[in-house]
Coordinates of C-alpha atoms in Angstrom, one line a residue:
M1 CA -16.3 45.4 347.4
R2 CA -15.7 43.5 344.1
L3 CA -20.0 43.3 344.2
F4 CA -20.6 46.4 345.2
K5 CA -18.5 47.8 342.3
F6 CA -20.8 45.3 339.7
C7 CA -24.8 45.7 341.3
L8 CA -23.5 50.1 341.2
I9 CA -22.7 49.1 336.7
F10 CA -25.6 46.9 336.8
L11 CA -28.1 50.2 338.4
F12 CA -26.8 52.4 335.9
L13 CA -27.2 50.0 332.4
L14 CA -31.2 49.6 333.9
P15 CA -33.6 50.8 331.3
G16 CA -35.3 54.3 333.5
P17 CA -39.1 54.7 332.1
T18 CA -39.8 55.6 329.0
A19 CA -42.7 58.0 328.0
P20 CA -45.1 56.9 326.1
C21 CA -45.2 57.9 321.9
N22 CA -46.4 61.0 321.3
A23 CA -47.0 62.2 324.5
Q24 CA -45.7 66.0 325.7
P25 CA -43.3 66.2 328.2
R26 CA -44.4 67.8 331.4
G27 CA -44.1 71.3 331.2
A28 CA -43.6 72.3 326.8
T29 CA -45.4 74.9 324.7
A30 CA -47.4 74.3 322.3
K31 CA -46.5 75.7 318.7
G32 CA -49.8 76.3 317.8
T33 CA -52.4 79.1 318.0
L34 CA -55.4 79.4 320.1
F35 CA -58.3 82.5 318.7
I36 CA -61.3 82.7 321.3
I37 CA -64.0 84.5 320.5
G38 CA -67.0 85.4 322.1
G39 CA -69.1 84.3 319.9
G40 CA -71.5 87.8 317.7
S41 CA -70.8 88.8 314.3
I42 CA -67.0 88.6 313.3
S43 CA -65.9 91.3 311.0
D44 CA -62.9 90.7 307.7
S45 CA -60.9 92.5 309.9
L46 CA -61.1 90.0 313.0
R47 CA -61.2 86.6 310.1
M48 CA -57.6 88.4 308.7
Q49 CA -56.2 88.7 311.9
M50 CA -57.1 84.8 313.2
L51 CA -55.4 84.1 309.0
K52 CA -52.4 86.1 310.0
A53 CA -51.9 84.5 312.9
A54 CA -52.1 81.2 311.5
N55 CA -49.4 82.6 309.1
W56 CA -51.4 80.9 306.7
K57 CA -50.1 80.6 302.8
K58 CA -52.4 79.7 298.8
G59 CA -53.5 76.0 299.0
D60 CA -53.4 75.8 303.6
P61 CA -56.5 73.5 304.3
V62 CA -58.5 75.4 306.8
A63 CA -61.0 73.4 308.7
V64 CA -65.1 73.9 309.6
V65 CA -66.2 71.8 312.6
T66 CA -70.2 72.5 313.0
L67 CA -70.1 69.9 315.9
A68 CA -71.7 72.1 318.6
S69 CA -74.7 73.3 316.2
G70 CA -77.8 71.3 315.6
A71 CA -77.9 73.5 312.2
G72 CA -75.1 71.9 311.2
D73 CA -75.4 72.5 307.2
R74 CA -76.5 76.5 308.0
A75 CA -72.6 77.1 309.8
F76 CA -70.4 75.2 307.5
H77 CA -72.0 77.3 304.9
G78 CA -71.6 80.7 306.5
A79 CA -68.1 80.3 307.7
N80 CA -67.8 78.4 305.0
E81 CA -68.9 81.7 302.6
A82 CA -66.8 84.2 305.2
F83 CA -63.7 82.6 305.2
G84 CA -63.5 82.1 301.1
R85 CA -64.1 85.4 301.2
L86 CA -61.2 86.1 302.2
T87 CA -58.9 83.2 300.7
G88 CA -60.6 82.5 297.7
E89 CA -60.6 78.5 298.8
Y90 CA -63.4 76.2 299.4
C91 CA -63.5 75.2 303.3
I92 CA -63.6 71.6 305.0
K93 CA -66.6 70.5 306.8
F94 CA -66.6 69.0 309.1
D95 CA -69.8 68.0 311.0
S96 CA -70.8 65.0 312.6
A97 CA -71.0 62.5 309.5
A98 CA -67.4 62.9 309.6
I99 CA -66.8 61.6 313.1
S100 CA -66.1 58.2 311.7
D101 CA -64.7 59.3 307.9
P102 CA -60.9 58.5 308.2
L103 CA -60.5 61.0 304.7
K104 CA -61.9 63.8 306.8
L105 CA -60.4 62.5 310.2
D106 CA -57.2 62.5 308.4
S107 CA -58.0 66.1 306.6
L108 CA -58.7 67.2 310.5
R109 CA -55.3 66.0 311.1
K110 CA -53.9 67.9 308.2
A111 CA -55.0 71.5 308.8
K112 CA -54.0 74.6 308.8
I113 CA -56.9 76.1 311.5
I114 CA -59.3 74.3 313.0
Y115 CA -62.2 76.3 313.0
L116 CA -65.1 75.3 315.8
G117 CA -68.6 76.9 315.3
G118 CA -70.9 77.8 318.0
G119 CA -74.3 76.2 319.4
D120 CA -74.3 73.6 321.9
Q121 CA -70.8 73.3 323.6
S122 CA -71.9 69.7 325.6
R123 CA -73.7 68.9 322.5
F124 CA -69.6 68.9 320.9
M125 CA -67.7 67.2 324.0
R126 CA -70.5 64.5 323.4
L127 CA -70.8 64.2 320.1
I128 CA -66.7 63.5 319.9
K129 CA -66.7 61.8 323.5
G130 CA -64.4 58.5 322.0
T131 CA -63.3 59.5 319.3
T132 CA -60.1 60.4 318.0
V133 CA -61.5 63.6 317.3
K134 CA -60.0 65.1 320.7
E135 CA -55.7 63.9 320.4
I136 CA -56.1 65.1 316.7
I137 CA -56.9 68.4 317.7
T138 CA -55.0 68.4 320.5
K139 CA -51.9 67.1 318.7
A140 CA -52.4 69.5 315.7
Y141 CA -52.4 72.8 318.2
Q142 CA -49.4 71.8 320.6
Q143 CA -47.9 71.1 316.8
G144 CA -48.2 74.3 314.7
A145 CA -52.0 75.0 313.8
L146 CA -54.2 77.2 315.2
V147 CA -57.3 76.5 316.5
G148 CA -60.0 79.2 316.2
G149 CA -63.7 79.0 317.8
T150 CA -66.7 81.0 318.5
S151 CA -69.4 81.5 321.3
A152 CA -69.5 76.9 322.5
G153 CA -66.3 77.1 320.1
A154 CA -64.8 79.0 322.5
A155 CA -65.8 77.9 325.4
V156 CA -64.6 74.1 324.6
M157 CA -61.1 75.1 324.7
S158 CA -60.4 75.0 328.4
R159 CA -60.2 71.7 330.3
R160 CA -63.2 72.8 332.5
M161 CA -65.8 73.9 330.2
V162 CA -68.4 75.8 332.0
T163 CA -72.4 74.6 330.1
G164 CA -73.9 77.6 331.2
H165 CA -76.3 75.7 334.0
G166 CA -77.1 76.0 337.2
L167 CA -77.2 73.5 339.2
R168 CA -79.6 74.9 341.9
D169 CA -81.2 77.5 339.7
T170 CA -82.0 75.7 336.5
A171 CA -84.1 77.8 335.1
Y172 CA -81.6 79.0 331.8
A173 CA -81.1 82.4 331.6
S174 CA -78.3 84.4 329.7
T175 CA -76.8 85.0 333.2
F176 CA -77.2 83.7 336.7
K177 CA -79.2 84.9 339.6
I178 CA -77.9 83.8 342.1
I179 CA -73.7 83.8 343.1
Q180 CA -74.2 80.2 345.3
K181 CA -71.5 76.8 346.2
G182 CA -72.9 74.4 343.3
N183 CA -74.5 76.2 340.6
L184 CA -72.5 76.1 338.3
E185 CA -72.7 73.4 335.8
I186 CA -68.9 71.9 335.0
E187 CA -68.1 69.5 332.1
E188 CA -64.6 68.6 330.7
G189 CA -63.6 70.6 327.5
L190 CA -60.7 69.6 325.4
G191 CA -58.3 71.2 327.6
L192 CA -56.1 73.1 325.2
L193 CA -55.5 75.7 328.2
D194 CA -55.6 74.2 331.1
S195 CA -55.6 76.6 334.0
V196 CA -58.3 79.2 332.2
I197 CA -61.7 78.9 332.2
I198 CA -63.6 80.6 328.7
D199 CA -66.4 81.9 329.1
Q200 CA -68.4 84.1 326.1
H201 CA -70.8 87.1 325.1
F202 CA -69.8 88.6 328.7
V203 CA -70.1 92.6 328.6
V204 CA -73.1 92.2 326.3
R205 CA -75.2 89.3 328.1
S206 CA -74.0 90.4 331.8
R207 CA -72.3 87.3 332.7
H208 CA -70.2 88.3 335.9
N209 CA -72.2 86.4 338.0
R210 CA -70.9 83.0 336.1
M211 CA -67.8 84.2 336.4
L212 CA -67.4 84.9 340.1
S213 CA -69.8 81.3 340.4
A214 CA -66.3 80.1 338.3
V215 CA -63.2 82.0 340.4
L216 CA -65.0 81.7 343.3
E217 CA -65.5 77.1 343.3
F218 CA -62.0 77.0 341.2
P219 CA -59.4 79.6 342.6
G220 CA -56.6 78.2 341.0
M221 CA -58.3 79.4 337.9
Q222 CA -58.0 82.6 335.5
C223 CA -62.1 83.1 334.1
I224 CA -61.8 85.1 331.3
G225 CA -64.4 86.0 330.1
I226 CA -64.9 87.7 326.2
D227 CA -67.2 89.7 324.9
E228 CA -68.7 89.9 321.6
S229 CA -67.3 90.1 318.1
T230 CA -64.4 90.1 320.1
A231 CA -61.1 87.6 320.0
I232 CA -58.1 86.7 322.6
I233 CA -54.8 85.1 320.5
V234 CA -53.4 82.7 322.7
Q235 CA -49.9 82.3 321.9
K236 CA -46.6 81.5 324.3
G237 CA -48.1 82.2 327.4
K238 CA -49.2 85.2 326.7
A239 CA -53.4 86.6 325.3
R240 CA -53.8 89.3 323.0
V241 CA -57.0 91.6 322.3
A242 CA -58.4 91.7 318.9
G243 CA -62.0 92.7 318.0
E244 CA -64.4 95.3 319.1
S245 CA -65.0 95.1 322.5
Q246 CA -63.5 93.5 326.5
V247 CA -62.5 90.9 327.3
L248 CA -62.2 91.0 331.3
V249 CA -60.2 88.3 333.9
Y250 CA -61.1 87.4 337.3
S251 CA -58.5 86.2 339.8
N252 CA -57.0 85.3 342.7
P253 CA -59.7 85.1 346.0
K254 CA -59.0 85.9 349.3
G255 CA -61.3 84.3 352.0
I256 CA -63.7 82.3 350.7
H257 CA -66.5 81.3 352.6
T258 CA -70.3 80.4 352.5
G259 CA -72.7 81.5 354.4
N260 CA -77.0 81.4 354.7
D261 CA -77.9 78.4 351.7
E262 CA -74.9 78.5 350.5
A263 CA -74.3 82.1 349.4
L264 CA -70.2 83.0 348.2
A265 CA -68.3 85.2 349.6
A266 CA -64.9 86.4 349.3
R267 CA -62.4 89.2 349.3
N268 CA -59.8 91.2 347.4
I269 CA -60.7 89.5 344.1
Q270 CA -58.8 91.2 341.2
L271 CA -60.3 92.2 337.9
A272 CA -59.1 93.5 335.1
I273 CA -61.0 94.5 332.7
Y274 CA -58.6 94.7 328.6
L275 CA -58.9 96.4 325.0
A276 CA -57.9 95.4 321.9
G277 CA -54.5 95.7 321.5
E278 CA -53.9 95.0 325.2
S279 CA -51.8 91.9 326.7
F280 CA -52.1 89.7 329.4
P281 CA -50.1 86.7 330.9
I282 CA -52.1 83.8 330.3
K283 CA -51.8 80.3 332.1
K284 CA -51.4 76.9 330.0

């Protein structure tokens, strides 16, 4: 009996499993905000809503990340001029040279707003592979920063990232000509949203076939198409629409199956269309 009691005491004294340093608790909600723009022209009104959503105050740093663009200087100057017009301040330039610059990396950590410009989302992820940039952006978002992005900068927000290229129909077009299994090319994104796939320039470029392919290939995902000059502001599990056009959300397809040549089919796909000022629950 004494031996049994001793064993129980010993078991209670054993240390339990420990989480790695800086690990985000499972199911924890990020303290920050995502401001995801579908590309196109961005009005001062939309940028002002970004500053407001970030609780930006005079002196708070804004980092403009131009890694998706092949013309980084021009991309920075445009964004810097637009933000400067509203804030009276100069933005932090974060280009490909900054990836290995300790001072620029530290500035990115401290930014109140991290703004990801347009271009090629695959280029963005390729440039940061093997660096600390993804970790820095993720941690900044978890700790309260606003991460904004437009066009390619919107696509990289999710864990599963649409590249825009077809694997079967390889001739690039603004939309897919087919809805077939195995055509949608997906790469790893930043993962700020785990269960969402983002597409941009959505209504103006008629990218419905691309999002239909996405929701049928990944039926557990919430597939969100954001039109130009329009954004979703993501906070605490909700997305609020801002800007000039619409946001389309595809989800929950039933009875997914394929026909000849792997053509995809399904029943009762849910589609919702939202306008500025309207909100919807968003998956993390």
